[in-house]
CSV table of C-alpha atoms in Angstrom, one decimal:
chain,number,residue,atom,x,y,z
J,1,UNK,CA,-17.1,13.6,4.0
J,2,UNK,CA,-14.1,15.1,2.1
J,3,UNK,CA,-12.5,12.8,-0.6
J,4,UNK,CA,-10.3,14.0,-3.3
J,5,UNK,CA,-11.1,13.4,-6.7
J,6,UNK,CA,-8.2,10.8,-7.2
J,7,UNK,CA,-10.0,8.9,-4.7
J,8,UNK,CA,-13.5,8.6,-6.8
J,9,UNK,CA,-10.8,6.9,-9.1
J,10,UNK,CA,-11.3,9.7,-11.9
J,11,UNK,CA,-14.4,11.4,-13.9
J,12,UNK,CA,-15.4,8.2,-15.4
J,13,UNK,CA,-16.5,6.8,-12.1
J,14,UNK,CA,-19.1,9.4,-11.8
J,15,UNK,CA,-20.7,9.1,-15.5
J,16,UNK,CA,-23.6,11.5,-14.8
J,17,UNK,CA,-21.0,14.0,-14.2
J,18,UNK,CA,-20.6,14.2,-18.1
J,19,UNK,CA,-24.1,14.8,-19.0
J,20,UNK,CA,-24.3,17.5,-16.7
J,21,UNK,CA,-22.0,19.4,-18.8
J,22,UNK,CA,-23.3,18.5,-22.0
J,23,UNK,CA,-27.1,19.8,-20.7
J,24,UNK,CA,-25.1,23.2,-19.3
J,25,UNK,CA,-23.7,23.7,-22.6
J,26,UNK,CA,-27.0,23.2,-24.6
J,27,UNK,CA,-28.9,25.5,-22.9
J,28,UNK,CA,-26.5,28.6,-22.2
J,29,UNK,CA,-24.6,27.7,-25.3
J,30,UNK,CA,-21.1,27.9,-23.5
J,31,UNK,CA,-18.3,25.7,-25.0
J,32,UNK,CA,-16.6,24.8,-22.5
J,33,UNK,CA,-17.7,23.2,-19.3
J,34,UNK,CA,-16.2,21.4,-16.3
J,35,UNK,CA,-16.8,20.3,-12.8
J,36,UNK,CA,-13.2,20.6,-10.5
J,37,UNK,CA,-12.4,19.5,-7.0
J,38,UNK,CA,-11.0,22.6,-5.9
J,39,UNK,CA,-8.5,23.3,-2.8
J,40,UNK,CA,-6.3,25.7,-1.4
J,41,UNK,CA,-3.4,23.9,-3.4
J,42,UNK,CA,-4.8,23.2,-6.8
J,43,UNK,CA,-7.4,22.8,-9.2
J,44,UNK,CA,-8.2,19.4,-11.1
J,45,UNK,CA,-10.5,19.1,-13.7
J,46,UNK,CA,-13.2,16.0,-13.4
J,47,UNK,CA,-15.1,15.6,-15.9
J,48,UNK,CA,-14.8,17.9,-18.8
J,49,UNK,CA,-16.7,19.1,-22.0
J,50,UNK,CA,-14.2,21.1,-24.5
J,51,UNK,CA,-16.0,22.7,-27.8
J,52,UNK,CA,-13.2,25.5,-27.6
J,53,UNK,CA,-10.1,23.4,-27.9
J,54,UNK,CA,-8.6,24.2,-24.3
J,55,UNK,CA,-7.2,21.3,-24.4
J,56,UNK,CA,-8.1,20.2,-21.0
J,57,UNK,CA,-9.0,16.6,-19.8
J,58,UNK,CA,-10.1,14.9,-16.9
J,59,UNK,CA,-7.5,14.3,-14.8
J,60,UNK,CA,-5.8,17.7,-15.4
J,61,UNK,CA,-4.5,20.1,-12.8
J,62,UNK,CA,-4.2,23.9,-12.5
J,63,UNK,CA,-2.2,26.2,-9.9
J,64,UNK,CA,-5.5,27.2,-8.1
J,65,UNK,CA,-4.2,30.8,-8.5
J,66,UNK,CA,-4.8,31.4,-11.8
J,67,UNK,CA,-8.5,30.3,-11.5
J,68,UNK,CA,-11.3,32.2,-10.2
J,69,UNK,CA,-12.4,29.2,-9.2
J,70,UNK,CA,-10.2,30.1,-5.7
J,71,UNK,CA,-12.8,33.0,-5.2
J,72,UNK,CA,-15.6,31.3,-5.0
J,73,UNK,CA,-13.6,28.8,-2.9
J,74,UNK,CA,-13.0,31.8,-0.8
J,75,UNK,CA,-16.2,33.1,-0.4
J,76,UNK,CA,-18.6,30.4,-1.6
J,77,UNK,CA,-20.3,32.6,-3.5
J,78,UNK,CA,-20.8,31.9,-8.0
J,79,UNK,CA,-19.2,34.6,-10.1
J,80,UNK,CA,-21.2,35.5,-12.8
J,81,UNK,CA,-19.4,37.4,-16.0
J,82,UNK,CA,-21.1,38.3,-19.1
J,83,UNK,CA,-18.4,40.3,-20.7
J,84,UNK,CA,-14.8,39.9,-18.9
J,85,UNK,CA,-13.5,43.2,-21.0
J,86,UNK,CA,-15.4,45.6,-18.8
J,87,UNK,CA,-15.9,43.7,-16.1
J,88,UNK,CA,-14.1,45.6,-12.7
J,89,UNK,CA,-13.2,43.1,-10.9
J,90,UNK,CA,-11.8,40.9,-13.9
J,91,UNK,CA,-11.0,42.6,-16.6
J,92,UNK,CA,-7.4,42.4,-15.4
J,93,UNK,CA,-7.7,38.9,-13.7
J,94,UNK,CA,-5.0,36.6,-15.0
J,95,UNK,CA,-7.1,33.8,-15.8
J,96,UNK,CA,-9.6,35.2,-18.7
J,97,UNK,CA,-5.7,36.1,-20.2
J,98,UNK,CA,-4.2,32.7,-19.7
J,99,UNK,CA,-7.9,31.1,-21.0
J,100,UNK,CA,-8.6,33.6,-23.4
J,101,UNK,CA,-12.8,33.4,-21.9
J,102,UNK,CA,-14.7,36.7,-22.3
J,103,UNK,CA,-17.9,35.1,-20.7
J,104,UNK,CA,-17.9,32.5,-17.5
J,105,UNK,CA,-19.7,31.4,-14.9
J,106,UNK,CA,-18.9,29.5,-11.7
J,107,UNK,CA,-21.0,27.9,-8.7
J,108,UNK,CA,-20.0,26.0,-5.9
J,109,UNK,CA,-20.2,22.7,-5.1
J,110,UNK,CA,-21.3,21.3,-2.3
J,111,UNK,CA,-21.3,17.9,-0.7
J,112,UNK,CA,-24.3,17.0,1.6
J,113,UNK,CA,-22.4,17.1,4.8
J,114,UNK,CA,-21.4,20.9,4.0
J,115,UNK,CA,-18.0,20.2,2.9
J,116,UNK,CA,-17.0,22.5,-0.5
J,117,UNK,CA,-16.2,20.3,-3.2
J,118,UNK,CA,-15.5,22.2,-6.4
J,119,UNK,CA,-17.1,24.0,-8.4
J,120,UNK,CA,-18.8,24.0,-11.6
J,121,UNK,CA,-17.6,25.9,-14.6
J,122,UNK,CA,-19.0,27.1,-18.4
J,123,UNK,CA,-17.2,29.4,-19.9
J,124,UNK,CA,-16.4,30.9,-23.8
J,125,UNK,CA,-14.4,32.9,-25.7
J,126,UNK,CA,-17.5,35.6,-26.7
J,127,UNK,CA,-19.8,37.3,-24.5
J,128,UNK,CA,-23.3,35.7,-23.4
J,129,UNK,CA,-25.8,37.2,-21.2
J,130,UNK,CA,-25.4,35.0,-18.0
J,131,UNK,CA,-26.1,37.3,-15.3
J,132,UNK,CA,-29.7,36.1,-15.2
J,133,UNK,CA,-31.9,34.4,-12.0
J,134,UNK,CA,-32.8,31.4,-14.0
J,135,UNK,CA,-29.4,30.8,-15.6
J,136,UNK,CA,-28.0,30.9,-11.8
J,137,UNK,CA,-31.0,28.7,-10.3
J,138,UNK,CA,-29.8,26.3,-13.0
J,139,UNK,CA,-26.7,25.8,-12.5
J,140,UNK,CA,-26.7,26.2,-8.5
J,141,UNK,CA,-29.5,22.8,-8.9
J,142,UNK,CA,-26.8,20.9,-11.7
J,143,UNK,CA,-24.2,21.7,-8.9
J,144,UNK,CA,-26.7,20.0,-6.2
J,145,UNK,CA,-27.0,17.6,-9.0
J,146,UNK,CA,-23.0,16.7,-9.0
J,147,UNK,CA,-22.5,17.0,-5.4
J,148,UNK,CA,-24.9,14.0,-4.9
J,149,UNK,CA,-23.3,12.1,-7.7
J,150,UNK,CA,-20.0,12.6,-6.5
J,151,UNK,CA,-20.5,11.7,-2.7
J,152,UNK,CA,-22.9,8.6,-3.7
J,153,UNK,CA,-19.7,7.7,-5.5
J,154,UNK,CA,-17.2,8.1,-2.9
J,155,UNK,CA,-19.8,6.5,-0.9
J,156,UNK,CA,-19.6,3.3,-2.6
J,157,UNK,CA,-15.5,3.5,-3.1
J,158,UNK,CA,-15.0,3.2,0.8
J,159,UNK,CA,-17.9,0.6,1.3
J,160,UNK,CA,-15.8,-1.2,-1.4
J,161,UNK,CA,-12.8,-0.7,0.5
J,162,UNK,CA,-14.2,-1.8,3.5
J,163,UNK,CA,-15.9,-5.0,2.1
J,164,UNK,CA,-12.7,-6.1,0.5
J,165,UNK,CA,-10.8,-5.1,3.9
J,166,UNK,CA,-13.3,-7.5,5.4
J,167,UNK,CA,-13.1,-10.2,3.3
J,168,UNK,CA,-10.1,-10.3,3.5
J,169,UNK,CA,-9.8,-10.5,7.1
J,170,UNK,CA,-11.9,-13.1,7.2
J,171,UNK,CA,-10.1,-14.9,4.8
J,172,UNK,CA,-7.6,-14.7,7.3
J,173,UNK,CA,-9.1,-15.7,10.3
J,174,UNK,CA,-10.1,-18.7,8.4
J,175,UNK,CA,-6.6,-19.5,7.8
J,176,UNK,CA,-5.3,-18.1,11.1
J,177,UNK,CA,-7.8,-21.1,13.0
J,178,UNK,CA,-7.3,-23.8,10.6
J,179,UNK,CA,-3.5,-23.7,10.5
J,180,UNK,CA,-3.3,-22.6,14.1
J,181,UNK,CA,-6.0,-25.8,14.9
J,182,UNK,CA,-3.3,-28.3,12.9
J,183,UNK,CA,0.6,-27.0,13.0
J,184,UNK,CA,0.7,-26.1,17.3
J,185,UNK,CA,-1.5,-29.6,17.8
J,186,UNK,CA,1.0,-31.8,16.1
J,187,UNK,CA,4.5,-30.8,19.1
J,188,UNK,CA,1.5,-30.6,21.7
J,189,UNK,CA,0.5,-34.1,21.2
J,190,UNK,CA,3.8,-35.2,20.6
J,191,UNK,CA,4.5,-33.7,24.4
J,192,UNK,CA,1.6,-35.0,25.7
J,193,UNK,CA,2.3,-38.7,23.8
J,194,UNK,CA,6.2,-38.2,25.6
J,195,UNK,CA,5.2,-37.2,28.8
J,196,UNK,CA,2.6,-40.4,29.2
J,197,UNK,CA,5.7,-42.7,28.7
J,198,UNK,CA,7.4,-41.4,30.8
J,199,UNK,CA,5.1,-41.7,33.4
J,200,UNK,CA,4.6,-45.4,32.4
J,201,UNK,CA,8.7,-46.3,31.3
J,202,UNK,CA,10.6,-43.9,33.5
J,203,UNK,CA,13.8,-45.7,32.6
J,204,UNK,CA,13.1,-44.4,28.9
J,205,UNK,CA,13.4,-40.6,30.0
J,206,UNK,CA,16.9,-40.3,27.9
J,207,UNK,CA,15.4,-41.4,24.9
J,208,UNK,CA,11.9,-39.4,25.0
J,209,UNK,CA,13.2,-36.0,27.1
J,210,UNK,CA,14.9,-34.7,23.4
J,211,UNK,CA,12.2,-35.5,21.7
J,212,UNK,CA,9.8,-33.5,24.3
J,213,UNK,CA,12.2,-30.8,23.8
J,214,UNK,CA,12.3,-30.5,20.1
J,215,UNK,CA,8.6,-30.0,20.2
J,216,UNK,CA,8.5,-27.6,23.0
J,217,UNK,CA,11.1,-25.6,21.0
J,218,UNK,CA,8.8,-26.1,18.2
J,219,UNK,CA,5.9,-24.9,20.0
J,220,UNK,CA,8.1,-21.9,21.0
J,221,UNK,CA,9.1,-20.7,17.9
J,222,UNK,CA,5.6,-20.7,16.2
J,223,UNK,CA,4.4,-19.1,19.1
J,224,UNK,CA,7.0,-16.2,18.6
J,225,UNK,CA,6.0,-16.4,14.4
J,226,UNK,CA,2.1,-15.8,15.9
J,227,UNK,CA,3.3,-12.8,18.1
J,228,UNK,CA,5.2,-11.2,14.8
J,229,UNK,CA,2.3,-12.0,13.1
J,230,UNK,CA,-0.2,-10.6,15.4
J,231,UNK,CA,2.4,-7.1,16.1
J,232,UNK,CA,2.7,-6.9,12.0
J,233,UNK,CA,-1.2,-7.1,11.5
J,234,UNK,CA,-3.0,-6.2,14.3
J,235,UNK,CA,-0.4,-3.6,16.3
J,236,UNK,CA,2.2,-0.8,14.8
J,237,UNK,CA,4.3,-3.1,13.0
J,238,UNK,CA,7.7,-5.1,14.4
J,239,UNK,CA,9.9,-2.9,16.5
J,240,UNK,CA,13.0,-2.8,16.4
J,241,UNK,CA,15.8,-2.1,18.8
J,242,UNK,CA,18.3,-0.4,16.8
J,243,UNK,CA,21.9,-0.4,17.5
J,244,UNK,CA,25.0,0.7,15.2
J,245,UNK,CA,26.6,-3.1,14.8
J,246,UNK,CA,29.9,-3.3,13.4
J,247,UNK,CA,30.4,-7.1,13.8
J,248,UNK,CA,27.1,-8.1,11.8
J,249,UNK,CA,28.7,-10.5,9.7
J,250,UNK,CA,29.6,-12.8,13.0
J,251,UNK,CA,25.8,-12.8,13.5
J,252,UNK,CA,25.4,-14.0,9.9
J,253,UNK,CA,28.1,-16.2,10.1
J,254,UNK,CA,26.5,-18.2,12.8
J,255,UNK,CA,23.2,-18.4,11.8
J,256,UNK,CA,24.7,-20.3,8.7
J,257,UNK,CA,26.6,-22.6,11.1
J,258,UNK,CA,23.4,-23.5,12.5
J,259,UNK,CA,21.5,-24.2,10.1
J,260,UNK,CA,24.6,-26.3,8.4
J,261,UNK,CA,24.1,-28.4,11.8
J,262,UNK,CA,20.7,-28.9,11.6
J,263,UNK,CA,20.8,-29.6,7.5
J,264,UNK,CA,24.7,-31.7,7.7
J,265,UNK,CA,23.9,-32.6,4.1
J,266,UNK,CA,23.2,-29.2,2.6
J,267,UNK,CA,26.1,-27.1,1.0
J,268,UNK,CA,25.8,-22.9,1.9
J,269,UNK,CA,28.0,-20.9,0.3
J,270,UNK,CA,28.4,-17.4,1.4
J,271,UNK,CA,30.0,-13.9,0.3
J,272,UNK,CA,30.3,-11.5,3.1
J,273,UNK,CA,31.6,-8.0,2.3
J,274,UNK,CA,30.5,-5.9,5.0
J,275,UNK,CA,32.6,-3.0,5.4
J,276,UNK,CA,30.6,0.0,6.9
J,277,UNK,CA,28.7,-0.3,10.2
J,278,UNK,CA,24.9,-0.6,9.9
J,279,UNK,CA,22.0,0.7,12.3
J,280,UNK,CA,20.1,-2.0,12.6
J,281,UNK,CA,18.3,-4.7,14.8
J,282,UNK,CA,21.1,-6.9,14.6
J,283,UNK,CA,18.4,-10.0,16.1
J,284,UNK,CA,15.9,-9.5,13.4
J,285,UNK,CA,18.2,-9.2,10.6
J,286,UNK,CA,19.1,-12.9,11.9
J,287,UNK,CA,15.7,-13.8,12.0
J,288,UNK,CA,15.0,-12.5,8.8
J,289,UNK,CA,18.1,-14.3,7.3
J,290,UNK,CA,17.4,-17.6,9.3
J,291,UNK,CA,13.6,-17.7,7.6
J,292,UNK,CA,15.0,-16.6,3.9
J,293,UNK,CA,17.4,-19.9,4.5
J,294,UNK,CA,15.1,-22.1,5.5
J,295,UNK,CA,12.9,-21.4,2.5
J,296,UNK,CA,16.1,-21.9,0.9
J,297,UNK,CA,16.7,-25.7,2.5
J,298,UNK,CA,12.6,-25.9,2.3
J,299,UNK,CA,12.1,-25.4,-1.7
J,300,UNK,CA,16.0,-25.2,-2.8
J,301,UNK,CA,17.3,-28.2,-5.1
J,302,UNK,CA,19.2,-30.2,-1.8
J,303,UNK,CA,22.2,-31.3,-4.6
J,304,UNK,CA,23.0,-28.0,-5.0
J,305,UNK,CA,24.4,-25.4,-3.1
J,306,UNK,CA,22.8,-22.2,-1.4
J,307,UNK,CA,24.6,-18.9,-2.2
J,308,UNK,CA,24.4,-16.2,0.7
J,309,UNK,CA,26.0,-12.9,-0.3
J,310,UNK,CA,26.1,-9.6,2.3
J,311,UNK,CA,27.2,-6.5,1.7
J,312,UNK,CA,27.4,-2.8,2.2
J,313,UNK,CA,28.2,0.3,0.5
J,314,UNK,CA,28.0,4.0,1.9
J,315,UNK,CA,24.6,4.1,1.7
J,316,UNK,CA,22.9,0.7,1.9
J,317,UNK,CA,23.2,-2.7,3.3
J,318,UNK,CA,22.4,-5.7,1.2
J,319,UNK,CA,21.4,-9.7,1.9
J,320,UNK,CA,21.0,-12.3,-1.0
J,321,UNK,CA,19.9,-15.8,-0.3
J,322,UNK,CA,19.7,-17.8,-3.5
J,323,UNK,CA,18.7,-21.4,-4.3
J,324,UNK,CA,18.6,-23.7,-6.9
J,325,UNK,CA,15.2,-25.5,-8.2
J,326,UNK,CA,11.9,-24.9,-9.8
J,327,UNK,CA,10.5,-21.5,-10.8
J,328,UNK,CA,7.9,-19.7,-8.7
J,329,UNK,CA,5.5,-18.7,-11.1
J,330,UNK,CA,5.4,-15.0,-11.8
J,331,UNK,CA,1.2,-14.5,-10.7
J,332,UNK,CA,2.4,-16.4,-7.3
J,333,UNK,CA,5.4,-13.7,-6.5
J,334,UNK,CA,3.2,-11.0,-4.6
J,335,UNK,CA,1.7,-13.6,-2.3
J,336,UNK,CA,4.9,-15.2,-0.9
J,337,UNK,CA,4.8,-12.5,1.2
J,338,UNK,CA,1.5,-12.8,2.6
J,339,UNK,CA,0.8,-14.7,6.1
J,340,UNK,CA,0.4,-18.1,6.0
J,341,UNK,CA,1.5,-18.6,2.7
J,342,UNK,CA,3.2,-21.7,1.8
J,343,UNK,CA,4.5,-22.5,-1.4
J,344,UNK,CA,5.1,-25.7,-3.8
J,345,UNK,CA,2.1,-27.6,-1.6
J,346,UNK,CA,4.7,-27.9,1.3
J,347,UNK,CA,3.2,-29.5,4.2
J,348,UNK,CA,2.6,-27.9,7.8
J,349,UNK,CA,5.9,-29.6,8.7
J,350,UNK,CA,7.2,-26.2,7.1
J,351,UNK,CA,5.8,-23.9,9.6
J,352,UNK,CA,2.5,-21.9,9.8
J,353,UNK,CA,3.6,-20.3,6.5
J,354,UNK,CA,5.1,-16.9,8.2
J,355,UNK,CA,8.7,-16.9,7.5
J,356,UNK,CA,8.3,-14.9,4.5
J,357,UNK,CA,5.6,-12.5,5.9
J,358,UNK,CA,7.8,-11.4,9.2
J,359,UNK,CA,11.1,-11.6,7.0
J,360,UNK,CA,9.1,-8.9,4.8
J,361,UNK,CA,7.9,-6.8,7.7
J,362,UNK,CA,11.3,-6.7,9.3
J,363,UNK,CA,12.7,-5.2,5.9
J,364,UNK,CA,9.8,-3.1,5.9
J,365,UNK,CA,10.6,-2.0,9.5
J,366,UNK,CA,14.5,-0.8,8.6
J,367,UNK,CA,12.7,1.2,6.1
J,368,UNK,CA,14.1,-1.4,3.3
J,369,UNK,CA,12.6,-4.3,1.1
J,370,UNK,CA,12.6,-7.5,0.6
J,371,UNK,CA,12.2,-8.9,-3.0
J,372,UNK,CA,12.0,-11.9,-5.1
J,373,UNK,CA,13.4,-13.1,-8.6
J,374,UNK,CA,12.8,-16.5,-10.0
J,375,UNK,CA,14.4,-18.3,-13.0
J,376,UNK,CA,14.6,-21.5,-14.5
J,377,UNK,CA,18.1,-21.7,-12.6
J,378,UNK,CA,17.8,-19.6,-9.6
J,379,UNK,CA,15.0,-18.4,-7.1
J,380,UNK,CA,17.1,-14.8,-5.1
J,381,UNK,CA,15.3,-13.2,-2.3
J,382,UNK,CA,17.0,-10.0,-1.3
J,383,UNK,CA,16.5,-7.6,1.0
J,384,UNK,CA,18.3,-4.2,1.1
J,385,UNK,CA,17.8,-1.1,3.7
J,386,UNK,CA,20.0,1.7,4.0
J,387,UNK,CA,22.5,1.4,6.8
J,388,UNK,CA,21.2,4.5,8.3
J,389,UNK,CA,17.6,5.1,9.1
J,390,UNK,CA,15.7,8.3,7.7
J,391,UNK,CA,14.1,10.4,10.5
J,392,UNK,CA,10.3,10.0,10.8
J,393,UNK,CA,8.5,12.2,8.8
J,394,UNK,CA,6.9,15.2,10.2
J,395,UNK,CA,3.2,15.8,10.4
């Protein structure tokens, strides 16, 4: 198993490691001791005991060059020194000149599965007579010692991680069934309820046929807010079919006129100022803007206006969608944009409580963001993505 020491979530997860040291430095009488994760790219100290004023904390990193920690990196092998000075291979070594160490001593660590670790260090500015069987047996069993504390610790970080992965997915398939169970029941009955009439008062079709359709719409859309869903949690994330749109603003223009259709009593007030083409998914920046409004029509004060603003500069595009109304708390912010979220107690009239969630993910997918700011006056979601997209990375 090969975790880096970041990932133990530093040297004070692994207490033991400490006392280690502290034992190493009473009975050799070195100053200075540490235990390092130790790669091919750097040095980083994780626990740490400093009697010589190094300086050096857990936490710290050090090019792994000008260690000799790298040898025994290289070869797996400790390096013993009693007296640097007239020493062969490291009397001219840069680190005993950058450390100013005359005696050291370094053995490998590592992990039970094989993998090297670190190492562990004691050094001091005088000469002591380390070069001994017993001083080497020691420290090769506190380096045993550290391995097993280290991987029983990384051990438990990742059964964390996984139990609180877990828990939260059940959460979620809690939710998933019970809102599932209740918002796509309510237009199914309502079908079901029409299509009975009919079948009793034929002559009655023009006045139940619109309402059937309004719930099979219904049914349609949270359908399509389950398969987001599902593509955003379960797959790679939305895709998108990118295309360089110069005539965005017509899209955004007539999603407002639909939702002024649907809403005849709410006022939306826009700002467009779109003047460089955007690479985009022209259809899921309307979706995204069609969810962000209705949360607007949703929560929003219904006496007073929305305010929709859209712009572009030379390196970003940029969609507002404000609303007057109550605050959202500040501890409720980072779960707006969690599935099936739903704020102010709304009712499952709203939706399954995705809007927000697949608005986010299709920000996230144009490589942008979509973020909230709440006031006493004004609640602003905006989402901004550059206009065009970086090229994947590499590996």
């Amino acid at each position: 198993m090969t975790r880096y020491w970041e990932d133990i979530h530093a040297a004070g997860r692994v207490p033991a490691l400490t006392k280690i040291l502290d034992v190493v430095r009473h009975t050799t009488s070195l100053r200075f001791a540490v235990i390092a994760r130790v790669t091919q790219g750097y040095w980083i100290a994780c626990a740490v005991r400093d009697g010589i004023g190094l300086g050096l904390e857990a936490g710290d990193k050090l090019p792994v060059e000008t260690t000799i920690s790298q040898d025994v990196l290289c070869r797996g092998e400790p390096v013993v020194i009693d007296h640097v000075d007239v020493n062969p291979t490291y009397a001219e070594h840069v680190a005993p000149q950058l450390y100013h160490f005359q005696s050291y001593i370094s053995v490998p660590i590592f992990l039970p599965d094989g993998t090297f670790f670190g190492t562990l260090c004691a050094t001091d500015p005088v000469p002591h007579d380390l070069d001994k069987p017993e001083i080497l047996a020691m420290f090769r069993l506190f380096a045993d010692l550290a391995a097993f504390h280290v991987d029983a610790s990384s051990r438990l970080a990742e059964n964390e991680i996984t139990l609180s992965r877990e828990r939260t997915q059940s959460e979620l398939r809690e939710q998933f069934i019970a809102v599932l169970g209740h918002d796509l029941r309510n237009p199914l009955m309502s079908i079901e309820s029409g299509a009975r009439m009919l079948l009793r008062r034929p002559e009655r079709a023009v006045e139940l046929v619109p309402h059937i359709q309004k719930s099979t719409a219904r049914m349609a859309a949270l359908i399509s807010d389950l398969m987001d869903f599902a593509r955003g949690r379960l797959g790679d994330g939305i895709v998108l079919e990118r295309n360089i749109e110069y005539a965005l603003q017509a899209s955004l223009e007539q999603i407002v006129r639909e939702v002024e259709t649907a809403h005849p009593g709410r006022r939306i007030k826009t700002s467009f100022k779109l003047d460089h083409a955007v690479t985009c998914d022209s259809g899921r920046v309307a979706q995204l803007f069609s969810n962000l409004l209705a949360n607007a029509i949703t929560h929003g004060d219904p006496d007073e206006p929305i305010i929709v603003r859209a712009s572009t500069n030379e390196k970003s595009f940029e969609l507002s969608v404000s609303n007057a109304g109550k605050p959202i708390p500040p501890e409720a912010h980072e779960k707006l944009f969690q599935p099936f979220a739903r704020g102010g107690g709304q009712s499952s009239q709203h939706g399954l409580g995705l809007g927000l969630y697949i608005a986010s993910e299709i920000a996230t997918a144009h490589q942008g963001r979509l973020a909230v700011t709440s006031t006493d006056g004004e609640t602003c979601f905006t989402c901004r993505f550059p206009i065009e997209p970086s090229p994947p990375s590499r590996r």
